[in-house]
Amino acid sequence: MTDQDGPQYQQLLARKVEVVNVGLEGFVKDLRDCGIDVVHVDWKPSAGGDPQMAALLAKLGV
Amino acid sequence: MNVVVLNEVRKGFYLDSVALMRLSREVAGSPGVIEAALMMGTPSNAAIMRNAGLLEEGTAVKGNDLVIAVKAESETAAREALDNAIKSLDKPKSQGEAQSAWRPHSIAAAVKNRPEINLALISVPGEFAAAEARKALNRGLHVLMFSDNVSLEDELSLKQQARAAGLLMMGPDCGTAVIGGAPLAFANKLMRGRIGIVGASGTGTQEVSCLISEAGAGISHAIGVGGRDLKKDIGGITTLMAIDAFDSDPETDHVVLISKPPHPDVAKSVLQRIGKSKKSFTVCFIGASEVELPPNARFSPTLKGAAELALGHQKIGAGFDANAVASRIPRNGRGGIEGLFAGGTLCAEAQVILAAAGRKVASNAAIPGVLKLGVEPNDGRDRLIDLGDDEYTRGRPHPMIDPSVRDEALRAALKNRDLSVVLLDLVLGYGAHADPAEHLTRIVADRGRDAPALIASVVGTEQDPQGRSAQVRKLEQAGILVAPSNAQACELAVAIVQNAGR
C-alpha cells in the first residue's frame, strides 16, 4: 500500500479530502459549507440489526 | 395516578440520534406525557428503555427497529402523543432535508461511484461502528470514527488493520479532526497556519486550536486519535502514525500533542519518536508532572499553557487579570466551586488548576490525584463534573449537541448555598448546538441575587457558525463572567472563593 510518495496516511495531509459520511446527517452540511465533497450513506443497521452478525459480515468482507 | 405505557415499533426504520432527540423532545412536551423516548432498538438502548419502564410487557425490538415509547398519565394522552410522533415520522421531508444529492445505501456503493473518496466519517451507534469502519478500511479509506462504545479489542484490531494498509484510523470516540480545512465531526473554523495538532482528546484539541487561531496564528491540520490510543492496550498506533504524517508535511513547522497522561511504556515510545522528528513539539499531557522530553519538545500540563508554548510564549488573554475581576464580584455562598462541563478535557484541565491552587477536588472523571466522585463521601470538596461522561449521555446526545443535559445540575447548583462559583464551558463550532449561550441564559435567568457567581469560557472562533463574540456578549448580558480561556475561568473561580471575609 505504499508508493513513491510514501504511505497513504502521509499523503492524506497533502491531498484534498473527500468524505463518505455514515451516521449523523448534520455533518454533511458542515462539510459542504467548507467546500468539501461528501456523499451521505442512507444507512440502516445491517444483518437485521444484529450487531454480532453485522461485525462478522464486515470481517468476511460482505 | 394511572400510568400508561404505549410503544410503536417501526421495523427497519433508521433515524440518527440528533433527529431522534428532536422528536423525543416534541413527544415529551405533549400534554399528560410523563416520559418519552425515541430510540433505535439496539441492545443497549433496549436496556435503557426497559430500566426506565418505557417498554410494554412483551415488546421485542431489534437494532434496526425504531422504537417510540411513551409513558403518560392516561391512555388518551399516551395515544395522542404516540399518534403525533408517528405523524412527524411520516411527514414528507422538506426539499432541503431530502437533498437531491445521490444517497447510496453502503460505503461500497459510494466508493464504487466516487473513487475519489478517501475518508469515511462514521457516527453510527457504537454496536455497528466497528463493522462500518472495517468496510471502509477494506476499501482503502482512512477512517474517523466519532462513535463511542466500541470495544478495546475492536479498536486494536481496526488500528492494526489500518496500519498494515497504511491508513489512518482516527478513533473510536474521536470527537474532532481538521484535515486540510475539512471540519470532521465537532470542529471549529480555524485560521490556516503552520501548527499541527495530534489530539487524544476532542475538547482539548478544540480549546488549543481555537486559542491558537484566535491569537492570530493558525492550524495546518488537527489529527484526532481517540481517547484510548495512548493506553497500553493500543500502544499509540495512530499517534505514532500522525507524528509520521506531520514529519513529512511541508505545511507544518510545529506539532502539539494533547492527551491525558499516557501509559509509561507508550509515553516512552511516543517521546522517542518525537525525538527523531525534524519538527519542534509541545507535549501536553493534562495533569502529568514534568516528563523527560527530547530536546525538540517542551511540556505543558494545561491546554492554555500548550497553546502559549506553540505560539512562542505569546500570552493568551494577556489583558485578563483574575484578581482584579474577582475584587469586583461579591462572594455569595460558603466558598465551594462546582464545575459543569460539556468538554471532558476542560473538566480535566479544571482539576489540574484547582488542585494546583490548593483546592480539594472531586470529579466523576478524576485525573490522577483527584478523588473519584461516588467512591467515598465528597467531604465538602469542589465538584467538577464531566457531563459528556457515559452516565449522562447513555441513550442521548452529547451536551455539546444538546446542552439541556446540564440543566438539572445547573438549576440545583444555582440554589446550593454551599457554592460561591459555578464554572461552565460552551463549545462552539460545526456539529455543536446552534446557540448554546441562548440556552444557558434562559436556564439561569431567574436565579436569586444570592446565587453563586457564574463563570464561563467559550471554546470557539469568530468564524464559527455561532460566532464567538456574539455568544460571549449574550453571556455577559446575562451577568455571566466570561474568561478568555478555560484555565483563566478556573483561576477566576479560585480568586473569587479566596476573597473570603470581604
Coordinates of C-alpha atoms in Angstrom, one line a residue:
Chain A
M1 CA 0.0 0.0 0.0
T2 CA 2.9 2.3 -0.3
D3 CA 4.1 4.1 -3.4
Q4 CA 6.9 6.5 -4.2
D5 CA 5.2 9.3 -2.3
G6 CA 5.2 7.3 1.0
P7 CA 2.3 5.5 2.7
Q8 CA -1.2 6.7 2.2
Y9 CA -1.5 8.2 5.6
Q10 CA 1.3 10.6 4.9
Q11 CA -0.3 11.7 1.7
L12 CA -3.7 12.4 3.4
L13 CA -2.4 15.8 4.6
A14 CA -1.3 16.8 1.1
R15 CA -4.4 15.8 -0.8
K16 CA -8.0 17.0 -1.0
V17 CA -10.2 15.2 1.5
E18 CA -13.4 13.6 0.0
V19 CA -15.7 12.1 2.5
V20 CA -18.3 9.4 2.8
N21 CA -20.5 10.1 5.8
V22 CA -22.1 7.2 7.6
G23 CA -24.4 8.3 10.6
L24 CA -25.2 11.8 11.7
E25 CA -26.6 13.7 8.8
G26 CA -25.7 17.1 10.2
F27 CA -22.0 16.6 9.4
V28 CA -22.8 16.7 5.7
K29 CA -23.9 20.3 5.7
D30 CA -20.9 21.4 7.7
L31 CA -18.5 19.7 5.2
R32 CA -20.3 21.1 2.2
D33 CA -20.3 24.6 3.7
C34 CA -16.5 24.3 3.8
G35 CA -16.3 23.3 0.2
I36 CA -15.6 19.6 0.9
D37 CA -17.2 16.9 -1.3
V38 CA -19.2 14.5 0.7
V39 CA -21.5 11.6 0.0
H40 CA -24.0 10.6 2.7
V41 CA -24.9 7.0 3.0
D42 CA -28.5 6.2 3.6
W43 CA -27.5 3.8 6.4
K44 CA -29.6 1.2 8.2
P45 CA -28.2 -1.4 10.7
S46 CA -27.1 -4.4 8.7
A47 CA -27.7 -8.0 9.4
G48 CA -31.3 -7.3 10.6
G49 CA -30.0 -5.2 13.4
D50 CA -27.9 -7.9 15.0
P51 CA -24.6 -6.3 15.9
Q52 CA -22.6 -9.5 16.2
M53 CA -23.8 -10.7 12.8
A54 CA -23.0 -7.3 11.3
A55 CA -19.5 -7.5 12.7
L56 CA -19.0 -11.0 11.3
L57 CA -20.3 -10.0 7.8
A58 CA -17.9 -7.0 7.8
K59 CA -15.0 -9.2 8.7
L60 CA -16.0 -11.5 5.8
G61 CA -16.0 -8.5 3.5
V62 CA -19.7 -8.7 2.8
Chain B
M1 CA -52.4 8.1 39.0
N2 CA -52.9 5.5 36.3
V3 CA -49.7 5.4 34.4
V4 CA -49.9 4.1 30.9
V5 CA -47.0 3.0 28.6
L6 CA -47.5 2.6 24.9
N7 CA -45.0 1.6 22.3
E8 CA -44.8 1.7 18.5
V9 CA -42.1 -0.3 16.8
R10 CA -41.1 0.6 13.2
K11 CA -39.3 -2.3 11.6
G12 CA -36.2 -1.5 9.5
F13 CA -36.5 2.3 10.1
Y14 CA -33.4 4.3 11.0
L15 CA -33.0 7.9 12.2
D16 CA -29.8 9.4 13.5
S17 CA -29.5 10.4 17.2
V18 CA -29.9 14.1 16.6
A19 CA -33.1 13.6 14.7
L20 CA -34.3 11.3 17.4
M21 CA -33.5 13.8 20.1
R22 CA -35.6 16.5 18.3
L23 CA -38.6 14.2 18.0
S24 CA -38.2 12.8 21.6
R25 CA -38.4 16.4 22.8
E26 CA -41.6 17.1 20.8
V27 CA -43.3 14.0 22.2
A28 CA -42.1 14.5 25.8
G29 CA -43.7 18.0 25.6
S30 CA -47.1 16.7 24.8
P31 CA -49.9 17.2 27.4
G32 CA -50.0 14.5 30.0
V33 CA -46.8 12.8 29.0
I34 CA -44.5 11.8 31.9
E35 CA -41.6 10.5 29.9
A36 CA -41.0 9.6 26.2
A37 CA -38.1 8.1 24.2
L38 CA -37.5 7.6 20.5
M39 CA -34.6 5.3 20.1
M40 CA -33.1 2.7 17.8
G41 CA -33.7 -0.7 19.3
T42 CA -30.1 -1.6 19.8
P43 CA -29.4 -4.0 22.8
S44 CA -28.1 -1.1 25.0
N45 CA -31.0 1.2 24.1
A46 CA -33.5 -1.5 24.7
A47 CA -31.9 -2.0 28.2
I48 CA -32.2 1.8 28.9
M49 CA -35.9 1.8 27.9
R50 CA -36.6 -1.4 29.9
N51 CA -35.0 0.0 33.0
A52 CA -36.9 3.3 32.6
G53 CA -40.2 1.2 32.4
L54 CA -40.8 2.5 28.9
L55 CA -41.2 -0.8 27.2
E56 CA -44.5 -2.6 27.3
E57 CA -44.5 -6.2 28.5
G58 CA -43.6 -8.5 25.6
T59 CA -42.3 -5.8 23.3
A60 CA -39.4 -7.3 21.3
V61 CA -37.1 -5.0 19.4
K62 CA -34.0 -5.3 17.2
G63 CA -31.2 -3.0 16.3
N64 CA -32.8 -1.9 13.0
D65 CA -36.1 -1.1 14.6
L66 CA -37.1 2.4 15.6
V67 CA -39.0 2.4 19.0
I68 CA -41.3 5.1 20.1
A69 CA -42.1 4.8 23.8
V70 CA -44.5 7.0 25.7
K71 CA -45.3 6.9 29.4
A72 CA -48.3 9.1 30.2
E73 CA -50.9 10.0 32.8
S74 CA -53.8 8.4 30.8
E75 CA -54.4 6.2 27.8
T76 CA -55.8 9.2 25.9
A77 CA -52.7 11.3 26.5
A78 CA -50.3 8.4 25.6
R79 CA -52.3 7.6 22.4
E80 CA -52.3 11.3 21.3
A81 CA -48.6 11.7 21.9
L82 CA -47.8 8.5 20.0
D83 CA -50.0 9.5 17.1
N84 CA -48.3 12.9 16.9
A85 CA -44.9 11.2 16.9
I86 CA -46.0 8.8 14.1
K87 CA -47.3 11.8 12.1
S88 CA -43.9 13.6 12.5
L89 CA -42.1 10.5 11.3
D90 CA -44.2 10.1 8.3
K91 CA -44.1 13.8 7.4
P92 CA -42.6 14.1 3.9
K93 CA -39.1 15.6 4.1
S94 CA -38.7 19.2 3.0
Q95 CA -36.8 19.9 -0.2
G96 CA -33.8 21.0 1.9
E97 CA -33.8 17.8 4.0
A98 CA -34.4 15.5 1.1
Q99 CA -31.4 17.0 -0.7
S100 CA -31.4 16.0 -4.3
A101 CA -27.9 14.5 -3.9
W102 CA -27.4 10.9 -4.6
R103 CA -27.5 8.7 -1.4
P104 CA -26.0 5.3 -1.7
H105 CA -27.0 2.5 0.7
S106 CA -23.5 1.4 1.6
I107 CA -19.8 2.6 1.8
A108 CA -19.1 0.1 -1.0
A109 CA -21.6 1.7 -3.4
A110 CA -20.4 5.2 -2.5
V111 CA -16.7 4.3 -3.3
K112 CA -17.6 2.4 -6.5
N113 CA -19.3 5.5 -7.9
R114 CA -16.9 8.1 -6.4
P115 CA -13.4 6.6 -6.4
E116 CA -12.0 10.0 -5.2
I117 CA -13.5 9.4 -1.7
N118 CA -10.6 8.9 0.7
L119 CA -12.1 9.2 4.1
A120 CA -15.1 7.7 6.0
L121 CA -16.7 9.7 8.8
I122 CA -18.5 7.1 10.9
S123 CA -21.0 8.1 13.6
V124 CA -23.5 5.2 13.7
P125 CA -24.4 3.6 17.1
G126 CA -21.4 2.0 18.7
E127 CA -22.6 -1.6 18.3
F128 CA -22.4 -1.2 14.5
A129 CA -19.5 1.2 14.2
A130 CA -16.6 -1.3 14.1
A131 CA -18.3 -3.2 11.2
E132 CA -18.7 0.0 9.2
A133 CA -15.1 1.0 9.9
R134 CA -13.9 -2.4 8.7
K135 CA -15.8 -2.0 5.5
A136 CA -14.2 1.5 5.0
L137 CA -10.6 0.2 5.7
N138 CA -11.3 -2.8 3.3
R139 CA -11.9 -0.3 0.6
G140 CA -8.8 1.7 1.3
L141 CA -10.3 4.6 3.1
H142 CA -8.9 6.5 6.1
V143 CA -11.5 6.5 8.9
L144 CA -12.6 9.0 11.5
M145 CA -14.8 7.1 14.0
F146 CA -16.9 9.5 16.0
S147 CA -18.9 6.7 17.6
D148 CA -18.1 5.5 21.1
N149 CA -18.9 2.4 23.0
V150 CA -16.6 0.4 20.8
S151 CA -14.6 -2.4 22.5
L152 CA -10.9 -2.1 23.1
E153 CA -10.4 -5.4 21.1
D154 CA -12.2 -3.9 18.1
E155 CA -10.2 -0.7 18.4
L156 CA -6.9 -2.6 18.4
S157 CA -7.8 -4.8 15.5
L158 CA -9.1 -1.9 13.4
K159 CA -5.9 0.1 14.1
Q160 CA -3.7 -2.8 13.3
Q161 CA -5.5 -3.4 10.0
A162 CA -5.3 0.3 9.2
R163 CA -1.5 0.4 10.0
A164 CA -0.9 -2.6 7.8
A165 CA -2.7 -0.9 5.0
G166 CA -1.0 2.5 5.5
L167 CA -4.3 4.1 6.5
L168 CA -5.1 6.4 9.4
M169 CA -7.7 5.1 11.9
M170 CA -8.8 8.1 13.9
G171 CA -11.0 7.0 16.9
P172 CA -13.2 5.4 18.1
D173 CA -14.6 8.2 20.2
C174 CA -12.7 10.7 18.1
G175 CA -14.6 14.0 18.6
T176 CA -12.7 16.2 16.2
A177 CA -10.3 16.5 13.4
V178 CA -9.5 19.1 10.8
I179 CA -7.7 17.8 7.7
G180 CA -6.8 20.3 5.1
G181 CA -9.5 22.7 6.3
A182 CA -12.2 19.9 6.4
P183 CA -14.0 20.0 9.7
L184 CA -14.6 16.4 10.7
A185 CA -17.3 15.9 13.4
F186 CA -17.1 18.6 16.1
A187 CA -14.6 21.1 14.8
N188 CA -14.1 24.8 14.6
K189 CA -13.5 27.2 11.7
L190 CA -9.8 27.8 12.2
M191 CA -7.2 30.1 10.6
R192 CA -4.9 28.0 8.5
G193 CA -1.3 28.1 9.7
R194 CA 1.8 26.1 10.4
I195 CA 0.9 24.4 13.8
G196 CA -0.3 20.9 13.7
I197 CA -2.2 19.0 16.5
V198 CA -2.3 15.4 17.4
G199 CA -5.1 15.0 19.9
A200 CA -6.3 12.1 22.0
S201 CA -8.8 14.5 23.4
G202 CA -11.6 16.2 21.4
T203 CA -12.3 19.2 23.5
G204 CA -8.6 19.6 24.4
T205 CA -7.8 19.8 20.7
Q206 CA -10.7 22.3 20.2
E207 CA -9.5 24.5 23.1
V208 CA -5.9 24.6 21.9
S209 CA -6.7 25.0 18.2
C210 CA -9.2 27.9 19.0
L211 CA -6.8 29.7 21.3
I212 CA -4.1 29.5 18.7
S213 CA -6.4 30.6 15.9
E214 CA -7.9 33.5 17.9
A215 CA -4.4 34.6 18.8
G216 CA -3.7 35.2 15.1
A217 CA -1.7 32.1 14.3
G218 CA -3.2 29.1 12.6
I219 CA -3.5 25.3 12.3
S220 CA -2.3 23.2 9.4
H221 CA -4.2 20.0 10.4
A222 CA -5.5 18.5 13.6
I223 CA -5.5 14.7 13.7
G224 CA -7.7 13.0 16.3
V225 CA -6.5 9.6 17.5
G226 CA -9.3 8.7 20.0
G227 CA -9.2 8.8 23.8
R228 CA -7.6 5.4 24.3
D229 CA -4.9 5.5 21.7
L230 CA -2.1 6.1 24.3
K231 CA -3.3 3.3 26.6
K232 CA -1.1 0.3 26.9
D233 CA -3.5 -1.9 25.0
I234 CA -3.4 0.2 21.9
G235 CA 0.2 1.4 22.2
G236 CA -0.3 4.8 20.5
I237 CA -0.7 3.2 17.0
T238 CA -2.5 6.2 15.5
T239 CA -0.5 8.8 17.5
L240 CA 2.8 7.4 16.1
M241 CA 1.4 7.4 12.5
A242 CA 0.1 11.0 13.0
I243 CA 3.6 12.1 14.1
D244 CA 5.0 10.4 10.9
A245 CA 2.4 12.3 8.8
F246 CA 3.3 15.7 10.3
D247 CA 7.0 14.9 10.0
S248 CA 6.7 14.7 6.2
D249 CA 4.1 17.6 5.9
P250 CA 5.8 20.7 4.4
E251 CA 2.9 22.9 5.8
T252 CA 3.6 22.1 9.4
D253 CA 6.5 23.6 11.5
H254 CA 5.4 22.7 15.0
V255 CA 3.2 20.0 16.5
V256 CA 1.2 20.0 19.7
L257 CA 0.4 16.6 21.2
I258 CA -2.6 16.6 23.6
S259 CA -3.5 13.6 25.8
K260 CA -4.3 12.5 29.3
P261 CA -1.2 11.1 30.8
P262 CA -0.3 8.0 28.7
H263 CA 0.8 4.6 29.9
P264 CA 4.5 5.0 30.8
D265 CA 5.6 2.5 28.1
V266 CA 3.5 4.3 25.4
A267 CA 4.8 7.7 26.6
K268 CA 8.3 6.4 26.2
S269 CA 7.8 5.2 22.6
V270 CA 6.0 8.4 21.6
L271 CA 8.6 10.6 23.1
Q272 CA 11.4 8.6 21.4
R273 CA 9.6 9.1 18.1
I274 CA 9.2 12.8 18.8
G275 CA 13.0 12.9 19.5
K276 CA 13.7 11.6 16.0
S277 CA 11.4 14.2 14.3
K278 CA 12.7 17.2 12.3
K279 CA 9.9 19.3 13.8
S280 CA 9.6 21.0 17.2
F281 CA 6.9 19.8 19.6
T282 CA 4.7 20.9 22.5
V283 CA 3.7 17.9 24.7
C284 CA 0.5 18.4 26.7
F285 CA -0.2 15.5 29.0
I286 CA -3.0 17.0 31.0
G287 CA -2.2 16.9 34.7
A288 CA 1.1 15.0 34.4
S289 CA 4.1 16.2 36.3
E290 CA 7.1 17.2 34.2
V291 CA 8.1 14.4 31.9
E292 CA 11.6 13.7 30.4
L293 CA 11.5 15.2 27.0
P294 CA 13.8 15.1 23.9
P295 CA 15.5 18.5 23.1
N296 CA 13.0 19.4 20.4
A297 CA 10.0 19.3 22.8
R298 CA 8.5 21.4 25.6
F299 CA 5.9 20.4 28.2
S300 CA 2.7 21.9 29.5
P301 CA 0.3 20.3 31.9
T302 CA -2.6 22.6 30.7
L303 CA -4.2 23.4 27.4
K304 CA -3.7 27.1 27.8
G305 CA 0.0 26.5 28.5
A306 CA 0.3 24.3 25.5
A307 CA -1.3 27.0 23.2
E308 CA 1.1 29.6 24.6
L309 CA 4.2 27.4 24.0
A310 CA 3.1 26.6 20.5
L311 CA 2.6 30.4 19.9
G312 CA 6.2 31.0 21.1
H313 CA 5.3 32.2 24.6
Q314 CA 2.6 34.7 23.4
K315 CA 0.2 35.1 26.3
I316 CA -3.4 34.1 25.9
G317 CA -5.9 36.8 27.1
A318 CA -3.0 39.0 28.2
G319 CA -5.2 41.8 29.5
F320 CA -7.2 39.5 31.8
D321 CA -6.5 39.9 35.5
A322 CA -8.4 37.3 37.6
N323 CA -7.7 39.0 40.9
A324 CA -8.9 42.4 39.6
V325 CA -12.1 40.9 38.2
A326 CA -12.7 38.9 41.5
S327 CA -12.3 42.1 43.6
R328 CA -15.4 43.5 41.9
I329 CA -17.5 40.4 42.5
P330 CA -19.5 40.0 45.7
R331 CA -18.9 36.5 47.1
N332 CA -22.1 34.6 47.8
G333 CA -22.3 31.1 49.3
R334 CA -19.9 29.3 51.6
G335 CA -16.9 29.1 49.3
G336 CA -17.5 26.0 47.2
I337 CA -16.9 25.6 43.4
E338 CA -18.9 23.4 41.1
G339 CA -17.9 22.8 37.5
L340 CA -20.4 21.6 35.0
F341 CA -18.5 20.8 31.8
A342 CA -19.6 19.7 28.4
G343 CA -15.9 19.2 27.5
G344 CA -14.2 16.3 29.2
T345 CA -10.7 17.7 28.8
L346 CA -11.8 21.1 30.0
C347 CA -13.0 19.3 33.1
A348 CA -9.6 17.6 33.5
E349 CA -7.8 21.0 33.0
A350 CA -10.0 22.5 35.7
Q351 CA -9.0 19.7 38.1
V352 CA -5.3 20.5 37.4
I353 CA -5.7 24.2 38.0
L354 CA -7.9 23.9 41.1
A355 CA -5.7 21.2 42.7
A356 CA -2.6 23.3 42.0
A357 CA -4.2 26.2 43.8
G358 CA -4.6 24.0 46.8
R359 CA -8.3 23.2 46.4
K360 CA -9.7 19.8 47.4
V361 CA -11.4 18.5 44.3
A362 CA -13.6 15.5 43.4
S363 CA -14.7 14.5 39.9
N364 CA -16.7 11.8 38.1
A365 CA -13.8 11.9 35.6
A366 CA -11.0 12.2 38.1
I367 CA -7.4 12.7 36.9
P368 CA -4.6 11.1 39.0
G369 CA -4.5 12.5 42.5
V370 CA -8.2 13.7 42.4
L371 CA -11.0 11.9 44.4
K372 CA -13.4 10.0 42.2
L373 CA -16.9 11.1 42.9
G374 CA -19.2 8.4 44.3
V375 CA -16.4 6.3 45.7
E376 CA -16.3 7.9 49.1
P377 CA -18.1 10.9 50.7
N378 CA -17.4 14.1 48.9
D379 CA -16.4 15.8 52.1
G380 CA -17.1 19.4 51.0
R381 CA -14.7 19.2 48.1
D382 CA -15.2 21.2 44.9
R383 CA -17.1 19.0 42.4
L384 CA -16.0 19.1 38.8
I385 CA -18.4 17.1 36.6
D386 CA -17.8 15.9 33.0
L387 CA -21.3 15.9 31.6
G388 CA -20.1 14.1 28.5
D389 CA -19.4 11.0 30.5
D390 CA -21.3 7.9 29.8
E391 CA -23.5 8.2 32.9
Y392 CA -25.0 11.4 31.4
T393 CA -25.0 10.6 27.7
R394 CA -26.2 6.9 27.6
G395 CA -29.0 6.9 25.1
R396 CA -28.9 10.7 24.5
P397 CA -26.7 13.1 22.5
H398 CA -23.6 14.7 23.9
P399 CA -24.1 18.0 25.9
M400 CA -22.2 19.9 23.1
I401 CA -25.2 18.9 20.8
D402 CA -27.9 19.0 23.5
P403 CA -27.0 21.5 26.2
S404 CA -30.1 20.5 28.2
V405 CA -28.0 17.6 29.7
R406 CA -26.6 20.3 32.0
D407 CA -30.0 22.0 33.0
E408 CA -30.9 19.9 36.0
A409 CA -27.5 20.0 37.6
L410 CA -27.2 23.7 36.9
R411 CA -30.6 24.6 38.4
A412 CA -29.6 22.6 41.6
A413 CA -26.2 24.4 41.7
L414 CA -27.9 27.8 41.5
K415 CA -29.8 27.1 44.7
N416 CA -26.9 25.5 46.5
R417 CA -25.7 27.9 49.2
D418 CA -22.5 25.9 49.7
L419 CA -21.4 27.2 46.4
S420 CA -19.8 30.5 45.6
V421 CA -18.9 29.7 42.0
V422 CA -20.3 27.6 39.2
L423 CA -17.9 27.0 36.3
L424 CA -19.3 26.4 32.8
D425 CA -18.0 25.8 29.3
L426 CA -19.6 26.5 26.0
V427 CA -18.2 24.6 23.0
L428 CA -18.9 26.2 19.6
G429 CA -18.2 25.0 16.1
Y430 CA -19.5 22.7 13.5
G431 CA -21.6 19.9 14.9
A432 CA -22.3 21.8 18.2
H433 CA -25.6 23.3 19.3
A434 CA -26.6 26.4 17.2
D435 CA -26.9 28.8 20.1
P436 CA -25.7 27.4 23.5
A437 CA -25.5 30.8 25.1
E438 CA -29.2 31.4 24.5
H439 CA -30.0 28.1 26.1
L440 CA -27.8 28.8 29.1
T441 CA -29.0 32.3 29.7
R442 CA -32.6 31.0 29.7
I443 CA -31.8 28.5 32.4
V444 CA -30.0 31.0 34.7
A445 CA -32.4 34.0 34.0
D446 CA -34.4 33.6 37.2
R447 CA -31.6 32.9 39.6
G448 CA -31.7 34.6 43.0
R449 CA -29.5 37.5 43.9
D450 CA -27.6 35.3 46.4
A451 CA -26.9 32.6 43.7
P452 CA -23.3 31.6 43.1
A453 CA -21.2 33.6 40.6
L454 CA -21.3 32.1 37.1
I455 CA -18.1 31.9 35.2
A456 CA -17.9 30.6 31.7
S457 CA -15.3 30.0 29.0
V458 CA -16.2 29.8 25.3
V459 CA -14.3 27.4 23.1
G460 CA -14.7 28.7 19.6
T461 CA -13.6 31.2 17.0
E462 CA -15.1 34.3 15.5
Q463 CA -15.5 32.4 12.2
D464 CA -17.6 29.6 13.8
P465 CA -21.2 29.3 12.8
Q466 CA -22.3 30.6 16.2
G467 CA -19.6 33.5 16.2
R468 CA -17.6 33.6 19.4
S469 CA -18.1 37.3 20.3
A470 CA -21.9 37.1 19.8
Q471 CA -22.0 34.2 22.3
V472 CA -19.8 36.0 24.8
R473 CA -22.0 39.1 24.5
K474 CA -25.1 37.1 25.3
L475 CA -23.5 35.5 28.4
E476 CA -22.2 38.8 29.6
Q477 CA -25.6 40.5 29.2
A478 CA -27.0 37.7 31.4
G479 CA -24.4 38.6 34.1
I480 CA -22.2 35.6 33.4
L481 CA -18.4 36.3 33.7
V482 CA -16.6 35.2 30.6
A483 CA -12.8 34.4 30.8
P484 CA -10.6 34.2 27.7
S485 CA -9.8 30.5 28.3
N486 CA -11.0 27.6 30.4
A487 CA -7.8 27.9 32.5
Q488 CA -8.4 31.6 33.2
A489 CA -12.1 30.8 34.1
C490 CA -10.7 28.4 36.8
E491 CA -8.2 31.0 38.0
L492 CA -11.0 33.5 38.4
A493 CA -13.1 30.9 40.3
V494 CA -10.3 30.4 42.8
A495 CA -9.7 34.2 43.1
I496 CA -13.4 34.7 43.9
V497 CA -13.6 32.0 46.6
Q498 CA -10.4 33.2 48.1
N499 CA -11.9 36.6 48.6
A500 CA -13.4 35.4 51.9
G501 CA -14.4 37.9 54.6
R502 CA -14.7 40.9 52.3

